[in-house]
XYZ file of C-alpha atoms in Angstrom:
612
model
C -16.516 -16.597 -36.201
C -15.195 -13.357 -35.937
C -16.019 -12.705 -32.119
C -14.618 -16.723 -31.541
C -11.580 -15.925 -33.125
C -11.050 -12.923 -31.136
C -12.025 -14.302 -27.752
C -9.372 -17.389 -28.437
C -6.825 -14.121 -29.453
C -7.625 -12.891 -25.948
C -7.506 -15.743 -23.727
C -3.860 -17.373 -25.496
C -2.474 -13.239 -24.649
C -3.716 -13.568 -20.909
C -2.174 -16.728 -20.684
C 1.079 -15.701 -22.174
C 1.030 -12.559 -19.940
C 0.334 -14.326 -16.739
C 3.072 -16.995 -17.393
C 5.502 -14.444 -18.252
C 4.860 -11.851 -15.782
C 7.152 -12.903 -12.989
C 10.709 -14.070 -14.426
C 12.390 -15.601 -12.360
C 15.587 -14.189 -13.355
C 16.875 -10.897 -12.202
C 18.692 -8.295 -14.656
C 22.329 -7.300 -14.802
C 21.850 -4.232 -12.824
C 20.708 -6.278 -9.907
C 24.066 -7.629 -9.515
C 26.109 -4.788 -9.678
C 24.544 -2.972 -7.413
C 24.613 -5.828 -4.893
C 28.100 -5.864 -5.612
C 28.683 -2.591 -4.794
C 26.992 -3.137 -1.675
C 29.725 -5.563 -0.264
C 32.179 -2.678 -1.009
C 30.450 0.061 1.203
C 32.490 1.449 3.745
C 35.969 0.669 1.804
C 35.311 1.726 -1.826
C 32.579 3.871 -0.845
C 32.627 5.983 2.099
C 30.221 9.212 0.654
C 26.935 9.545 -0.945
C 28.891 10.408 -4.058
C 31.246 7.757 -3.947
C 28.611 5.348 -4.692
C 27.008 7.072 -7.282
C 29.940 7.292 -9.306
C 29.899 3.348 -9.479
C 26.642 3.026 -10.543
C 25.771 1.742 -13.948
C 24.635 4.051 -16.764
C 21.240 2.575 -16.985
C 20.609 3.718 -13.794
C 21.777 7.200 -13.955
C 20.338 7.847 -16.936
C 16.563 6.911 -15.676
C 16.279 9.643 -13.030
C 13.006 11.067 -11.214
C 12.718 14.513 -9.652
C 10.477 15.089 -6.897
C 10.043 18.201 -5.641
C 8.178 17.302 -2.611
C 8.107 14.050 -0.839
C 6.339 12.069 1.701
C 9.375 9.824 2.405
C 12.595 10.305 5.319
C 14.599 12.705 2.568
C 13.080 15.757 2.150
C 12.685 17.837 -1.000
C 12.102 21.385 -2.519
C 11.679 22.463 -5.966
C 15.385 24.052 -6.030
C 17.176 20.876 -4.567
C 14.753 18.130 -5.426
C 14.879 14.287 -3.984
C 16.217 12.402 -7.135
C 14.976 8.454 -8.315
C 16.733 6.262 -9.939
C 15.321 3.119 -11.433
C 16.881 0.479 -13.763
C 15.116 -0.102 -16.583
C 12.309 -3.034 -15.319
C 12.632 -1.420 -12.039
C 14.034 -4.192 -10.079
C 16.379 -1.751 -8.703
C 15.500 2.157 -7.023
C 17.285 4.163 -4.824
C 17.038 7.812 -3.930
C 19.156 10.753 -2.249
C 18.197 14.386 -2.084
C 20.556 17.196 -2.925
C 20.969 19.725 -0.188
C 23.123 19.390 2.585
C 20.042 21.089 4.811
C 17.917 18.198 3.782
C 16.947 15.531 6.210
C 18.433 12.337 4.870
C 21.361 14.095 3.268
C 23.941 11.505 3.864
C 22.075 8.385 3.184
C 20.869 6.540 0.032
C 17.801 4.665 0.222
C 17.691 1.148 -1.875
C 15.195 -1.205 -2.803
C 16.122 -4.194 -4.519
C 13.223 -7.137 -6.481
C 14.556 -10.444 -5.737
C 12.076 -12.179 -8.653
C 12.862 -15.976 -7.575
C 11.686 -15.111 -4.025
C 9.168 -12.212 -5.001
C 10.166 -10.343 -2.117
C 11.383 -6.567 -2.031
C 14.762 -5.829 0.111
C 15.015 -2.226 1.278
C 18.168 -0.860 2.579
C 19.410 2.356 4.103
C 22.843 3.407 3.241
C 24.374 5.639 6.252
C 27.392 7.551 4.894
C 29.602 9.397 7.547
C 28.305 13.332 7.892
C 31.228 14.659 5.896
C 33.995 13.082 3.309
C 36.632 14.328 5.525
C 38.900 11.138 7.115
C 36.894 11.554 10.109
C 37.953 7.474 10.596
C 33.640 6.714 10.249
C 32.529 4.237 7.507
C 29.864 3.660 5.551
C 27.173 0.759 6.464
C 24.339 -0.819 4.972
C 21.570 -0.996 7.338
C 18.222 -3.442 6.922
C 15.785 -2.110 9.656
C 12.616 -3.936 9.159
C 10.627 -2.456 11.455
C 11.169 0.871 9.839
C 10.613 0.073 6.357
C 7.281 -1.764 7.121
C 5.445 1.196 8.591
C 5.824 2.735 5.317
C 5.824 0.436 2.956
C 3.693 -2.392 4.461
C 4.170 -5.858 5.503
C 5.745 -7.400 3.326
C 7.021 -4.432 1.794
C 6.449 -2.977 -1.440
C 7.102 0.206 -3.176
C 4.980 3.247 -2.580
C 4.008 4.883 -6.075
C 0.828 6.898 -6.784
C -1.160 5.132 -9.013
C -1.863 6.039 -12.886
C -1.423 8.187 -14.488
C -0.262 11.166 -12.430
C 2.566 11.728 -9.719
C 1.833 14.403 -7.179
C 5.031 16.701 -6.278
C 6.797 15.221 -9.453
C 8.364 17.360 -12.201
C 6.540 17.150 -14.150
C 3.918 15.590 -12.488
C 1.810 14.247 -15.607
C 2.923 11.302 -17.455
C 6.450 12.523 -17.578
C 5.017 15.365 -20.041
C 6.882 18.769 -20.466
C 4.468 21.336 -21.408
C 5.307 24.323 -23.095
C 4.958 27.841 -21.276
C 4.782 25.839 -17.772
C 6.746 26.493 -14.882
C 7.664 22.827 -14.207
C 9.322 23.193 -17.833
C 11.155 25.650 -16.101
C 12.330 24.153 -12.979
C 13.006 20.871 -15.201
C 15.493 23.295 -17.333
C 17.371 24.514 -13.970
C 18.060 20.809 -13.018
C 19.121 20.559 -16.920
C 21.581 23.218 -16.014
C 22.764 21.780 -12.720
C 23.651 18.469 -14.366
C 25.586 20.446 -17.559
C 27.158 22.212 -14.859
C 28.235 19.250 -12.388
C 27.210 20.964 -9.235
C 26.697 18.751 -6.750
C 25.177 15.762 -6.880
C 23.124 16.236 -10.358
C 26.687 15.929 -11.366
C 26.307 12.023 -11.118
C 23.132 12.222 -14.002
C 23.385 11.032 -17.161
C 21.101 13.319 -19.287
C 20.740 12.238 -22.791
C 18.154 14.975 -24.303
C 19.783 18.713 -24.357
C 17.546 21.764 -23.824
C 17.647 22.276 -27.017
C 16.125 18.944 -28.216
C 13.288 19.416 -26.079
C 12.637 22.912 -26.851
C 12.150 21.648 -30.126
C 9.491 19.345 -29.266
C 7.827 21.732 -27.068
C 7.616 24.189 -30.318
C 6.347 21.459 -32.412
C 3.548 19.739 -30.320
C 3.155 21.572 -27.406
C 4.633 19.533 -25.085
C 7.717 17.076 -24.870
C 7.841 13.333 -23.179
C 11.112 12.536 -20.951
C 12.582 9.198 -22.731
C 13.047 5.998 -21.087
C 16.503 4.740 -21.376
C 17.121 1.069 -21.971
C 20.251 -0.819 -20.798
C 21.805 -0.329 -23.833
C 21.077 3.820 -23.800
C 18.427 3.869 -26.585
C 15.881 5.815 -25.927
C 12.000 5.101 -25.964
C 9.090 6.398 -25.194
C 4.966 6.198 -26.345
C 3.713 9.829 -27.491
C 0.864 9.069 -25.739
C 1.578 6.320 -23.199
C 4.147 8.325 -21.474
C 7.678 7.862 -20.083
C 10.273 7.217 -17.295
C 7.629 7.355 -14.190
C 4.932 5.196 -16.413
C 7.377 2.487 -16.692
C 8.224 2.725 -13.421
C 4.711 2.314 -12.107
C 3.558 -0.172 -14.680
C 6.640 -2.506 -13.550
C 5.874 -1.632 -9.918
C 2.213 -2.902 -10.680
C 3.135 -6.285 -11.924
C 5.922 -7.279 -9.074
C 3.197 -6.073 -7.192
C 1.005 -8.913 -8.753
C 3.625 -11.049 -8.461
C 3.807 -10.405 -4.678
C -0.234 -11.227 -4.039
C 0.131 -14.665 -6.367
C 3.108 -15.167 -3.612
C 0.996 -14.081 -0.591
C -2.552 -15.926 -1.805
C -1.229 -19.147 -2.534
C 0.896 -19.549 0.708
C -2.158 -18.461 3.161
C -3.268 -21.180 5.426
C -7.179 -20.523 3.683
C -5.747 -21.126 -0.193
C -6.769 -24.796 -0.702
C -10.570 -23.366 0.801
C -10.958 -20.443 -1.367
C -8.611 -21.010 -4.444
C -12.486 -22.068 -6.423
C -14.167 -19.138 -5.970
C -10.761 -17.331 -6.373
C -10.195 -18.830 -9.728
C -14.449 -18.469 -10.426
C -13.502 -14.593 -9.910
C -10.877 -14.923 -12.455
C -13.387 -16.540 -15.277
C -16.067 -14.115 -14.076
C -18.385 -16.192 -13.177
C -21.253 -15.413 -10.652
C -19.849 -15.652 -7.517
C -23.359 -14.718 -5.570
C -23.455 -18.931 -5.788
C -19.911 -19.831 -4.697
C -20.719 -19.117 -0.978
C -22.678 -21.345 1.877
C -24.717 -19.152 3.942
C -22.611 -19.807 7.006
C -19.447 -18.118 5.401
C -21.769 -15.167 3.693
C -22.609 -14.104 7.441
C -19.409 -14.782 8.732
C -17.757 -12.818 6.195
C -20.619 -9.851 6.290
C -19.474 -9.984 9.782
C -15.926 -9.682 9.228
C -16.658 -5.977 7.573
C -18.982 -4.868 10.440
C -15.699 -2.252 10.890
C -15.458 -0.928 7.608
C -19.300 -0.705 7.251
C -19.873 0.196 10.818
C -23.338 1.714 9.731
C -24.776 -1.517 8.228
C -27.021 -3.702 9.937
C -26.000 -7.203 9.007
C -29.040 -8.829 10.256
C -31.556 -6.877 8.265
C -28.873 -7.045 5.185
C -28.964 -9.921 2.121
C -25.994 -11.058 1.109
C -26.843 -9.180 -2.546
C -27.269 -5.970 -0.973
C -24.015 -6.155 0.735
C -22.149 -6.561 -2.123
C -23.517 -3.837 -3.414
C -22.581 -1.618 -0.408
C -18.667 -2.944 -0.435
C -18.820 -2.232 -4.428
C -19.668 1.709 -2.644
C -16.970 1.020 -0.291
C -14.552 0.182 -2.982
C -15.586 3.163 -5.319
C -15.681 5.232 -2.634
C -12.030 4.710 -1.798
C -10.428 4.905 -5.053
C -11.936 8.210 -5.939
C -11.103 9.666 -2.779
C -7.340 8.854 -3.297
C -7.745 10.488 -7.144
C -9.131 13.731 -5.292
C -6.231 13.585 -2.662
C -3.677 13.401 -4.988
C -5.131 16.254 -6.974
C -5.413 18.187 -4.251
C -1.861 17.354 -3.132
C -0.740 18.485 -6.399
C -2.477 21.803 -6.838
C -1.405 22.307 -3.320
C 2.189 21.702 -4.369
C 1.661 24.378 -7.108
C 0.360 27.250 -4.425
C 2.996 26.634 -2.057
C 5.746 27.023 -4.943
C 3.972 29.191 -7.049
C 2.428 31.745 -4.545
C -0.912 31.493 -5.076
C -3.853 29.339 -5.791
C -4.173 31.509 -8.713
C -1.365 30.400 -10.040
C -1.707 27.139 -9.272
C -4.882 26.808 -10.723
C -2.958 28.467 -13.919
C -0.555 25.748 -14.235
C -2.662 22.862 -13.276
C -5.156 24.170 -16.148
C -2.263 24.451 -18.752
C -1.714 21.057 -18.360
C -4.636 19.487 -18.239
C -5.567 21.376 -21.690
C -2.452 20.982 -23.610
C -2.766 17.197 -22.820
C -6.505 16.142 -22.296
C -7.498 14.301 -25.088
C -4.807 13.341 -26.872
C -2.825 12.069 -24.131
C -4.736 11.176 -20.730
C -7.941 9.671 -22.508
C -10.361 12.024 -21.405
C -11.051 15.546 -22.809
C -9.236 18.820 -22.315
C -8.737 19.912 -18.942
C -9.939 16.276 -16.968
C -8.126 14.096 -15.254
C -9.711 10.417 -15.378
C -11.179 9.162 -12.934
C -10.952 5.652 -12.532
C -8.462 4.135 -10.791
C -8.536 0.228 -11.205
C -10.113 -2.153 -11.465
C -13.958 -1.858 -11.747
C -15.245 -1.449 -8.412
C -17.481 -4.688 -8.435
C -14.754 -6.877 -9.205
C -11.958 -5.830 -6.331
C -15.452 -5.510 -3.957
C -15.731 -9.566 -4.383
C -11.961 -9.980 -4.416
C -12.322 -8.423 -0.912
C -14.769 -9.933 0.362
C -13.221 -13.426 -0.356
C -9.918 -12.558 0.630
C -10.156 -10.004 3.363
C -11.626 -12.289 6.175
C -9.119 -15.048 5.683
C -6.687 -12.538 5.885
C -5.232 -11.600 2.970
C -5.060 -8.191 2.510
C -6.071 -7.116 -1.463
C -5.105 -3.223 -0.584
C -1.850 -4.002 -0.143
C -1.752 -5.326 -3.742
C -1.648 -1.615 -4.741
C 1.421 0.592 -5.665
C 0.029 3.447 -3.908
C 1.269 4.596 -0.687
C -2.530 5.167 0.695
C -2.978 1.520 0.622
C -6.797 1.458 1.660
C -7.801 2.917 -1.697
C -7.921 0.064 -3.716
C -6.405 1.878 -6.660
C -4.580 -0.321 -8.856
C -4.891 0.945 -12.322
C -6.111 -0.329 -15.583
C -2.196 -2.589 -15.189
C -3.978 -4.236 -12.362
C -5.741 -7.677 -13.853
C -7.936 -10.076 -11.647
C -6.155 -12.733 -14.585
C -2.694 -11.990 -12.999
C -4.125 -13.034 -9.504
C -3.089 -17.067 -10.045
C -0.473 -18.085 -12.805
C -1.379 -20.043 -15.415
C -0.143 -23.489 -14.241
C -1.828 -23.046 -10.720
C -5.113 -22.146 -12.645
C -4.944 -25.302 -15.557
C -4.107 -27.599 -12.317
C -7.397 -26.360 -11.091
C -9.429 -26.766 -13.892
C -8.294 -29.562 -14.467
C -9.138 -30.847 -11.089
C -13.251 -29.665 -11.198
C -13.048 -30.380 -15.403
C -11.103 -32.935 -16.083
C -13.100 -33.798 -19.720
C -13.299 -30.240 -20.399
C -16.979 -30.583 -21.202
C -18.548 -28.934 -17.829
C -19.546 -25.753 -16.903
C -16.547 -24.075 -15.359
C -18.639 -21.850 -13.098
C -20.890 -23.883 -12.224
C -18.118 -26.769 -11.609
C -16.200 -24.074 -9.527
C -19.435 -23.601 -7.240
C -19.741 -26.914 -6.494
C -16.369 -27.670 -5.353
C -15.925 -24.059 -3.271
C -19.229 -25.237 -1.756
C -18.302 -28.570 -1.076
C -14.824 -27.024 0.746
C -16.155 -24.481 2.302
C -19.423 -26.175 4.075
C -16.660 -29.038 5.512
C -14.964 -25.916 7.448
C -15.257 -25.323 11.204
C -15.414 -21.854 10.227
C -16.143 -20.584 14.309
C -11.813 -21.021 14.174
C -11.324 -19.770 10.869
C -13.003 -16.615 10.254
C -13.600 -13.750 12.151
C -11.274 -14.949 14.939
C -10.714 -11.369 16.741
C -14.530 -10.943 17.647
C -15.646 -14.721 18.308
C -15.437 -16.044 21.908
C -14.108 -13.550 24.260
C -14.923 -15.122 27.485
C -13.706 -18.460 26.516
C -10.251 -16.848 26.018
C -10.444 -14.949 29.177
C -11.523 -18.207 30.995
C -8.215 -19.861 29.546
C -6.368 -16.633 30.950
C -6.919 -16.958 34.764
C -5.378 -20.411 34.531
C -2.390 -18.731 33.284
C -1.949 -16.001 35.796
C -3.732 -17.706 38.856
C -0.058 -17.722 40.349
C 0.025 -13.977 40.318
C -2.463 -13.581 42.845
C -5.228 -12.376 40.728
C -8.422 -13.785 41.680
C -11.070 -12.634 39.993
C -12.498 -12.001 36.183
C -12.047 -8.648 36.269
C -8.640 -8.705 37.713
C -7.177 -10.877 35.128
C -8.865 -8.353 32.189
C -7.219 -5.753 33.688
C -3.741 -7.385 33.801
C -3.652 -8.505 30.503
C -5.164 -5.241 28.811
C -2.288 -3.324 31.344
C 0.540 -4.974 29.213
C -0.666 -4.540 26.254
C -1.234 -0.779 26.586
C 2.179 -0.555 28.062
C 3.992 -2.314 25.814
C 2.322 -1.469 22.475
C 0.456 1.748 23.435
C 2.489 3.635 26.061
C 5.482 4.947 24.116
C 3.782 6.913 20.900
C 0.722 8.502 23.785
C 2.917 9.054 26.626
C 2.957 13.057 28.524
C 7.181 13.078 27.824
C 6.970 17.000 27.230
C 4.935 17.423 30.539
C 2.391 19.748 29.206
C -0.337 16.930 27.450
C 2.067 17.228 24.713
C 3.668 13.925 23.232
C 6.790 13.550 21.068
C 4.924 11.800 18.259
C 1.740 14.207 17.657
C -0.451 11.463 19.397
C -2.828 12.405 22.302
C -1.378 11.802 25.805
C -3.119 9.247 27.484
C -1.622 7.274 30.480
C -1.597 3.546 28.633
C 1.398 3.304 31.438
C -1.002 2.287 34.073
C -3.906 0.607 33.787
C -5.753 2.013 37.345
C -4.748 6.072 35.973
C -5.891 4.918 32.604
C -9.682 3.747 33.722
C -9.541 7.543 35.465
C -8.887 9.135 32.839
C -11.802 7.372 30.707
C -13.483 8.256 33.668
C -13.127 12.330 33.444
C -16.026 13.985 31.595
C -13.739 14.787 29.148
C -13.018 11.276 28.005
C -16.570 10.759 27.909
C -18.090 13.094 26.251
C -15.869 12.133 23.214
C -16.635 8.502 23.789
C -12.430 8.253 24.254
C -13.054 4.329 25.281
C -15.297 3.554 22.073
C -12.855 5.367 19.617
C -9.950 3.380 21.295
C -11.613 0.064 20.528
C -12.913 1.321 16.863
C -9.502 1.675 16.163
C -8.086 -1.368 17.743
C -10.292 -3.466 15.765
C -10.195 -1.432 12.437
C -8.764 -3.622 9.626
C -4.856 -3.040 9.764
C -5.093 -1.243 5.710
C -7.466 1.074 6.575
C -6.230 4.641 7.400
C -5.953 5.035 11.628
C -5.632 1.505 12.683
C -3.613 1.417 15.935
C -1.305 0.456 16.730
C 0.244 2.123 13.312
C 3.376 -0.384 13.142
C 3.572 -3.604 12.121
C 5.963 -4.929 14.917
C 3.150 -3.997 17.313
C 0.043 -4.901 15.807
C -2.160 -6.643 18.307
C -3.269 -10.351 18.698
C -6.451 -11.324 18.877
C -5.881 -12.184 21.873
C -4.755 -9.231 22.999
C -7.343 -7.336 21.198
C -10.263 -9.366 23.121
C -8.487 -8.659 26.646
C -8.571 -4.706 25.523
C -12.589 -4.720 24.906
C -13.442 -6.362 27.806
C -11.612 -4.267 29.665
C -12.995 -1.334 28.107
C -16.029 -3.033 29.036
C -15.720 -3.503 32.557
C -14.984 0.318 32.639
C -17.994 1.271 31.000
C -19.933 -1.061 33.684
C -18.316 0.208 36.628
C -19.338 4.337 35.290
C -23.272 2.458 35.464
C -25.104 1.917 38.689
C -23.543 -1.704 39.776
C -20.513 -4.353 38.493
C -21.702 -7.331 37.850
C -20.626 -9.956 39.690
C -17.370 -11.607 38.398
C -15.916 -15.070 39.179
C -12.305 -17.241 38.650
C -14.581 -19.914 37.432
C -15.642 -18.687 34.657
C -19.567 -18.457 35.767
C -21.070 -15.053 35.108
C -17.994 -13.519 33.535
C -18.238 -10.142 32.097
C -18.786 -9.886 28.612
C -20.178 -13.661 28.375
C -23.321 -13.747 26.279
């Protein structure tokens, strides 16, 4: 009775917590800020004009980093400052030397709960406060915030339950006898002395209150402030940067209920989505048709698997590996990134190793939930679980990375905040039940494996699933009748055409020799994707070829748009599949011609090249 009770305890709090995650309602802080906004450029013509109008809740919630991997840069004397209201549906950010890139702009993101969508704006403010005659604007560049921040957009926020290049970095915990208790003093100073912009923070603990704490336990957590000023905080749970990730987390979940339920491939997947969320067994959810199809679908991420000597058990296995794999590299890259942070401000890997190990053993047990001197390591959800999320989601399109908070979106890192119950509220998952169970009495799994096998069996899945690899001669046939008037008469020809724009339109401008000297402006290699006929050359040279340059230009084409070197690398010029099909046949024609004959090619569509 005990164990009943309990389970019934359980299921009523996920319920509540689903239905209550995503108000609807934004706070007060939203508003004013938005307000403010209309007045940019009148009321506010400086950086510091418009932090002097903020609210106190805002102020008073502050982040330092003293690196950063955003526009405004950041040192450990003049660090990039956060500010988040107290659910976080509001941050913005400035840095505080004028030598700093991004100096005279604020950067904004607002929550918009009712649409759960994420504005982010740039605030340009002229280069000085003189009457120079410039104003202020407000500028919403899409493009620009989705190569950071994804499409659609959504903050970028290590995951749990460290910061790398924050001060202090762990938890929001000041430990005693550690330089970032140092550095955190200085900026304690700066704001007690009003110089420059730390004049605009609202610090409610003195020096002296946390040296206190620091005496007494060792260490000393940075309060949250509410909208009323109180403070709060958990002794062990953490502070301002926890609350700010564990709110980022659930917009975030918010965001993928959003993006899941308005995909074209909902209504065929929401019964094994919603057999994920009961836990059920979801090696019987799938026909074999969409198992292959799927297995398929991941030949790029497991490039090493061969799918037609591979069960559809072992394979899950191997994306669980995937999955694992992915979030413990992120935990290592973020250590790394912080005990690199430590030698390049500290001097030494000595050192850094010093401070790092200070904090890890005045914490450890009684505050991270491992012992002294480890960081955990999980990062999410268990690997298993977000491996069959994946493998559901990922080939109709739906990217579950993106779910994340953390900027290196392929890691699947989510935190123990992240809940596969949060994936479909409460209303959407009774309507469901309801549907397969009407009399309550069934088998939900079972029910669930029915109907998701009944759906997915009636799908002409050859259009629906792995679209960018299917049928590349029957889109190349439907090509020449499109471009016949140009002249182009052959197969071969039309390839070429097509793959030519797309290299110089979406290609050309990040790869191109601007500096003269196989240099580019961006850091990419120059390669001439301005010309198709020097481009086939170059693949040509023994150079290109002995590192396979026209294989690793279609790996990355065709690597899943989350994972880490996809190209193109913004969103605004991700390829069609179209395009993408045009580009390996190309590349294909190339590798032909480098072999002893061509095939023969036709307008007809007989004997194209590529056809199977």
């Amino acid at each position: 009775m005990k164990l009943l009770a309990l389970l019934v305890s359980v299921f009523f709090f996920v319920q509540a917590w689903a239905q209550e995650m995503c108000p609807a309602a934004p706070e007060g802080t939203t508003a004013t800020v938005r307000d403010m906004l209309k007045d940019v450029g009148t009321k506010f013509n400086s950086v510091e004009d418009f932090l002097g109008g903020l609210p106190k809740e805002l102020t008073s919630n502050f982040l330092f980093m003293g690196e950063s991997r955003s526009f405004q840069e950041a040192s450990v004397d003049s660090p990039r400052v956060i500010l988040t209201s107290p659910n976080a549906d509001v941050r913005l950010s400035f840095n505080t030397d004028p030598k700093q890139r991004g100096y005279n702009a604020i950067e904004l993101s607002i929550y918009d709960p009712a649409t759960k969508t994420y504005e982010y704006k740039e605030i340009k403010f002229p280069g000085s406060t003189s009457s120079s005659g410039t104003k202020a604007k407000v500028h919403h560049d899409p493009a620009a915030c989705t190569l950071c921040h994804g499409n659609p957009p959504k903050p970028n926020w290590d995951t749990y339950n460290y910061w790398a290049g924050e001060i202090p970095f762990n938890k929001d915990f000041l430990v005693k006898g550690s330089k970032e208790t140092d550095w955190y003093f200085n900026y304690i100073d700066n704001i007690n002395k009003k110089k420059g912009r730390f004049a605009y923070l609202n610090q409610t603990e003195t020096k002296e209150d946390i040296q206190k704490k620091l005496d007494a336990n060792g260490y000393s957590v940075l309060p949250i402030i509410e909208k009323d000023l109180t403070q709060t905080f958990d002794e062990g749970q953490g502070g301002r940067s926890v609350r700010l990730f564990d709110n980022v987390v659930k917009k975030n979940a918010c965001i993928s209920q959003k993006t899941i339920m308005e995909s074209p491939s909902y209504p065929n997947i929401k019964y094994a989505l919603l057999g994920q969320m009961n836990f059920c067994d979801m090696t019987k959810f799938f026909p074999d048709w969409y198992k292959k199809s799927a297995m398929k679908y991941f030949s790029n991420t497991l490039p090493k698997v061969d799918l037609d000597k591979t069960s559809y058990d072992d394979f899950r296995k191997l994306l669980n590996e995937d999955t694992e794999t992915r979030q413990l590299k992120l935990r290592k890259d973020k250590d790394s990134r912080q005990r690199n942070f430590f030698e390049n401000n500290l001097g030494s890997k000595e050192a850094s190793d010093k401070e790092f190990k200070l904090n890890t053993d005045t914490l450890g047990l009684n505050v991270v939930g491992v012992s002294p001197g480890e960081f955990q390591e999980s990062l999410g959800e268990q690997p298993q679980t977000l491996a069959d999320l994946r493998f559901l989601l990922e080939p109709s399109g739906i990217d579950v990375a993106h779910f994340s908070p953390t900027v290196d979106s392929g890691s699947y890192a989510f935190a123990d905040t992240f809940r596969i119950d949060s994936i479909l509220p409460s209303n959407e998952r009774d309507a469901i039940e309801k549907e397969v169970n009407p009399d309550g009495l069934g088998d939900i799994c079972e029910l669930l494996a029915k109907k998701s096998n009944e759906v997915l069996l009636n799908l002409d899945y050859t259009n629906k699933v792995n679209a960018l690899v299917d049928d590349i001669c029957k889109q190349n046939e439907s090509a020449v009748v499109v471009i016949k008037s140009d002249g182009l008469k052959t197969m071969d020809q039309v390839i070429a055409f097509n793959a030519g724009e797309t290299f110089r339109n979406k290609c050309a401008s990040c790869h191109d020799d601007k500096l003269g000297n196989g240099k580019t402006l961006t850091g990419a290699p120059a390669i001439p994707f301005r010309d198709v006929n020097e481009l086939e050359k170059f693949l040509n040279t023994p150079q290109s070829q002995l590192i396979n340059l026209s294989g690793r230009i279609e790996e990355r084409i065709m690597r899943p748009a989350h994972v880490a070197g996809a190209m193109p690398v913004s969103s605004v010029t991700t390829l069609s599949g179209d395009e993408k099909k045009n580009i390996i046949s190309w590349l294909e024609i190339v590798k032909m011609k480098q072999g002893p004959e061509l095939p023969p090619t036709s307008n007809t569509g007989g004997n194209t090249v590529g056809e199977q």
